[in-house]
XYZ file of C-alpha atoms in Angstrom:
351
model
C 47.444 78.699 50.037
C 50.048 79.385 52.698
C 49.822 77.628 56.047
C 50.089 79.477 59.346
C 53.305 77.633 60.163
C 54.948 79.035 57.021
C 53.813 82.562 57.830
C 55.056 82.322 61.379
C 58.566 81.436 60.274
C 58.684 84.746 58.425
C 57.123 86.791 61.210
C 59.439 85.260 63.808
C 62.409 86.189 61.616
C 61.168 89.779 61.382
C 60.611 90.119 65.101
C 63.829 88.297 65.930
C 65.842 90.610 63.688
C 64.208 93.608 65.307
C 65.648 92.569 68.642
C 69.149 92.970 67.227
C 68.654 95.936 64.890
C 68.163 98.812 67.359
C 69.619 99.913 70.680
C 66.473 98.691 72.429
C 66.179 94.943 72.979
C 63.544 92.674 74.495
C 66.080 91.075 76.837
C 64.768 92.702 80.010
C 61.112 91.910 79.388
C 61.899 88.325 78.343
C 64.016 87.906 81.482
C 61.108 89.159 83.607
C 58.595 87.055 81.683
C 60.438 83.881 80.573
C 57.425 82.643 78.597
C 57.192 85.864 76.600
C 58.892 85.067 73.313
C 59.065 87.177 70.153
C 55.680 85.794 69.083
C 53.808 87.581 71.922
C 53.044 91.297 72.270
C 51.413 92.904 75.303
C 48.887 95.722 74.933
C 47.310 97.831 77.688
C 43.531 97.735 77.905
C 41.442 100.705 79.080
C 42.418 99.912 82.682
C 46.117 99.544 81.788
C 45.963 95.807 82.401
C 47.887 93.671 79.894
C 46.119 91.885 77.078
C 48.015 89.492 74.843
C 48.413 89.592 71.099
C 49.903 86.588 69.329
C 52.200 86.617 66.339
C 51.618 82.875 65.986
C 48.665 80.525 65.714
C 48.149 76.805 65.999
C 50.088 75.106 63.220
C 46.980 73.265 62.095
C 45.017 76.486 61.647
C 44.300 77.900 58.225
C 45.074 81.561 57.732
C 42.113 82.190 55.522
C 39.371 81.071 57.868
C 38.424 84.736 58.240
C 37.250 84.961 54.649
C 34.204 82.872 55.418
C 32.759 86.020 56.974
C 31.075 88.854 55.081
C 33.473 91.778 54.992
C 30.651 94.211 54.218
C 29.067 93.276 57.533
C 32.334 93.266 59.464
C 33.475 96.768 58.449
C 31.547 99.750 59.845
C 31.586 103.446 58.990
C 30.590 106.501 60.991
C 30.330 110.099 59.778
C 31.253 113.150 61.863
C 31.370 116.884 61.243
C 30.848 120.049 63.242
C 27.159 119.693 62.391
C 27.196 116.037 63.518
C 29.808 115.947 66.308
C 28.308 112.844 67.923
C 28.444 110.868 64.704
C 25.909 109.107 62.528
C 26.262 105.489 61.358
C 26.695 104.938 57.631
C 24.890 101.676 56.937
C 25.594 101.822 53.202
C 27.812 104.050 51.100
C 24.745 105.721 49.575
C 24.040 107.174 53.039
C 27.068 109.419 52.559
C 25.010 111.610 50.244
C 22.809 112.636 53.181
C 25.675 114.178 55.125
C 28.798 114.870 53.064
C 29.414 118.467 52.013
C 31.536 118.183 48.884
C 32.785 121.760 49.248
C 34.688 120.757 52.403
C 37.819 118.619 52.792
C 37.338 115.007 53.842
C 39.350 113.291 56.583
C 39.181 109.494 56.814
C 40.493 107.667 59.879
C 41.157 104.018 60.587
C 42.825 102.087 63.374
C 45.229 99.194 63.724
C 45.463 95.791 65.352
C 43.554 95.290 68.619
C 41.834 98.667 68.318
C 38.558 100.104 67.021
C 36.689 103.125 65.713
C 35.487 104.132 69.179
C 38.802 103.507 70.908
C 41.365 106.101 71.898
C 43.393 106.396 68.693
C 40.386 106.947 66.428
C 38.596 109.178 68.947
C 41.599 111.464 69.532
C 42.252 111.825 65.808
C 38.571 112.445 65.127
C 38.280 115.072 67.857
C 41.480 116.710 66.674
C 40.164 117.029 63.141
C 36.856 118.407 64.451
C 38.809 121.013 66.403
C 41.212 121.974 63.625
C 39.124 121.628 60.444
C 35.594 122.289 59.230
C 35.551 119.005 57.360
C 33.770 115.771 56.588
C 35.187 113.074 58.861
C 34.698 109.389 58.109
C 35.821 106.810 60.668
C 36.234 103.266 59.375
C 35.944 100.582 62.060
C 37.168 97.092 61.191
C 37.544 95.947 64.804
C 35.489 92.800 64.126
C 38.554 91.693 62.149
C 41.463 93.661 63.630
C 40.437 92.681 67.159
C 41.473 89.086 66.525
C 44.421 88.520 68.901
C 46.095 86.275 66.318
C 47.944 88.869 64.249
C 48.291 86.891 60.981
C 44.526 86.949 60.373
C 43.994 90.742 60.410
C 47.385 91.224 58.745
C 46.342 89.141 55.741
C 42.854 90.703 55.725
C 44.177 94.229 55.140
C 43.933 94.153 51.310
C 40.282 93.082 51.352
C 39.433 95.623 54.034
C 41.215 98.278 51.986
C 39.354 97.349 48.823
C 36.023 97.633 50.623
C 37.118 100.959 52.108
C 37.961 102.039 48.576
C 34.376 101.505 47.386
C 33.302 104.258 49.802
C 36.014 106.566 48.502
C 34.954 105.872 44.928
C 31.354 106.671 45.840
C 32.465 110.013 47.256
C 34.368 110.815 44.067
C 32.257 109.228 41.329
C 28.733 109.671 42.673
C 28.955 112.733 44.929
C 31.543 114.628 42.897
C 34.101 115.040 45.673
C 37.535 116.118 44.459
C 39.929 113.289 45.434
C 42.666 115.873 46.045
C 40.709 116.931 49.125
C 40.677 113.458 50.687
C 43.143 112.755 53.504
C 43.399 109.195 54.833
C 45.022 108.621 58.231
C 45.767 105.111 59.461
C 47.667 103.650 62.400
C 49.646 100.379 62.317
C 47.780 97.874 60.122
C 45.398 100.733 59.377
C 48.210 102.563 57.592
C 48.452 99.760 55.041
C 44.645 99.516 54.838
C 44.625 103.224 53.978
C 47.183 102.645 51.248
C 45.200 99.767 49.780
C 42.049 101.926 49.877
C 43.789 104.872 48.254
C 44.979 102.829 45.302
C 41.383 101.747 44.640
C 40.341 105.273 43.644
C 39.903 105.204 39.878
C 39.226 108.831 38.935
C 42.229 110.755 40.168
C 44.311 110.138 43.263
C 43.621 110.922 46.909
C 45.455 113.992 48.093
C 47.197 112.605 51.154
C 47.733 109.468 53.188
C 49.348 109.668 56.616
C 50.799 106.397 57.862
C 51.211 106.351 61.638
C 53.912 103.777 62.399
C 52.864 101.373 59.604
C 52.883 97.773 60.826
C 56.094 95.868 60.157
C 55.641 92.155 60.993
C 54.832 90.128 57.906
C 54.823 93.033 55.466
C 58.529 93.524 54.881
C 58.953 89.804 54.151
C 56.490 89.942 51.261
C 53.946 87.692 52.970
C 51.106 90.039 52.083
C 50.849 89.985 48.262
C 49.452 93.524 48.152
C 52.678 94.951 49.534
C 52.617 98.009 51.797
C 51.529 101.606 51.922
C 53.800 103.425 49.479
C 54.337 106.701 47.627
C 52.100 105.682 44.727
C 48.966 105.414 46.875
C 48.360 109.183 47.122
C 49.640 112.489 45.817
C 51.414 112.911 49.152
C 52.317 110.160 51.621
C 53.801 111.095 54.989
C 54.931 108.639 57.651
C 55.588 109.006 61.384
C 57.773 106.198 62.802
C 57.756 105.531 66.568
C 58.358 101.790 67.050
C 60.700 101.372 64.114
C 62.116 97.899 63.611
C 59.720 96.251 66.065
C 55.982 96.782 65.562
C 56.504 99.495 62.947
C 58.562 99.993 59.804
C 62.001 101.511 60.084
C 62.717 101.902 56.375
C 61.179 104.930 54.629
C 57.829 104.341 52.907
C 56.566 107.829 52.076
C 57.498 111.040 50.334
C 58.511 112.207 53.792
C 59.376 109.987 56.764
C 59.592 111.546 60.217
C 61.368 109.779 63.089
C 60.459 111.308 66.473
C 63.265 110.690 68.964
C 64.988 108.541 66.357
C 61.862 106.557 65.531
C 62.399 103.532 67.754
C 61.367 102.307 71.194
C 61.262 103.264 73.928
C 59.573 106.570 73.159
C 59.534 109.139 76.008
C 56.973 108.191 78.623
C 56.872 104.540 77.575
C 58.440 103.278 80.774
C 56.175 100.394 81.783
C 58.228 97.329 80.911
C 55.310 95.272 79.630
C 54.104 97.992 77.267
C 57.278 99.606 75.894
C 56.626 98.398 72.349
C 52.850 98.921 72.245
C 53.199 102.314 73.940
C 55.900 103.424 71.491
C 53.807 102.162 68.576
C 50.911 104.314 69.780
C 53.047 107.438 70.141
C 52.693 108.009 66.389
C 48.964 108.680 66.536
C 49.327 110.699 69.741
C 51.889 112.950 68.076
C 49.630 113.473 65.073
C 46.550 114.074 67.249
C 48.549 116.538 69.337
C 49.505 118.429 66.191
C 45.801 119.019 65.553
C 45.204 120.477 69.021
C 48.442 122.418 69.289
C 48.893 125.854 67.737
C 52.668 125.566 68.125
C 53.828 122.620 66.010
C 56.539 120.126 66.745
C 59.538 120.747 64.509
C 61.488 118.145 62.536
C 64.902 118.631 60.954
C 65.974 117.106 57.656
C 68.694 114.447 57.683
C 71.135 114.040 54.781
C 70.767 110.257 54.910
C 69.298 107.401 56.889
C 72.694 106.790 58.530
C 72.753 110.399 59.703
C 69.345 109.849 61.305
C 70.745 107.024 63.432
C 73.637 109.255 64.434
C 71.249 112.175 65.088
C 73.344 114.311 62.724
C 70.500 116.285 61.176
C 70.786 120.024 60.552
C 68.873 120.674 57.349
C 65.478 122.181 56.532
C 62.963 122.360 59.370
C 59.286 121.446 58.987
C 56.203 121.108 61.209
C 55.327 117.563 62.261
C 51.834 116.169 61.814
C 48.826 117.804 60.241
C 50.730 120.899 59.099
C 53.414 118.973 57.188
C 53.394 120.460 53.687
C 52.649 118.235 50.699
C 55.821 119.383 48.938
C 58.042 118.040 51.740
C 60.450 115.273 50.813
C 63.084 113.275 52.653
C 63.985 111.884 56.077
C 63.478 113.989 59.197
C 64.383 113.763 62.881
C 62.186 115.307 65.564
C 62.533 115.510 69.325
C 59.180 115.150 71.111
C 59.014 115.051 74.897
C 56.298 113.359 76.896
C 55.473 116.681 78.574
C 54.775 118.304 75.219
C 52.748 115.339 74.076
C 50.569 115.115 77.162
C 49.951 118.864 77.221
C 49.052 119.021 73.577
C 46.843 115.968 73.750
C 44.774 117.316 76.625
C 44.696 121.056 75.993
C 43.350 122.933 72.991
C 45.233 126.174 73.597
């Protein structure tokens, strides 16, 4: 068993490296808030007031205290479709048989750290899918776990949450006869890895697509989580949108296609509030994807010959749509320019 203190050494290294790896640094925010070290992240609540997330815990704490709880009670599911736009709770996976239409595609959504199934990221993605697709929509809410402000606990819980999520996917495939090719999992931050862990649980076939929206970085790239990360083997097609690369999200490619809006790192356009530059940039990934569902004119990304060319913004290759319309045969690294004006318009208008 690994102690919190051991885990924090790794996470501090990751976050510390991030401060030197991109053009953006935390120098200004740490100068303004001297007590804000690399182990603290600020998130805006619904009133745009800061709430604190901690990358560290008390050194005497045990990481695995969470596992005393019943994961089946902690993780909730809700079903939506055009016939059930307000949602119905799924108390047990067998309830899926009452609502799921196996002739339609299935979209599964989950959130990240300090979020939930009825919070903005999940709601916008859900509403976007309802607008764009006549589909089964399953929202997985693990906020009873992910809402813990001490990041190491939900980070290390992701494999178990993913395995439980996978039992619902297996029920859809094995018991209801749903074609796994028609399943699309979308996850933000820690939820991206949860989606990967869930996808690899499917035994009969492979899920068609997993979209990772700025997959969480801290702890994962140091091998702390034994289950690894979301990767290309978790679905037939894995696409990634990076928006806080090297800080809260991965910078290195993880999917068949990796798209880097505005270069992939913070600050993303519109993320100008000092306290929230990182959290805001991290959230731009799901806003871009949600906007792609509402928008009839897609954002365009351009293929880069290499990762170095991405950093230099020297990309002039094949062009593709960003978000929902990204084709499953797309491969490589792509740069996209997304303005705040486009994002806000697309996120609030369905024209």
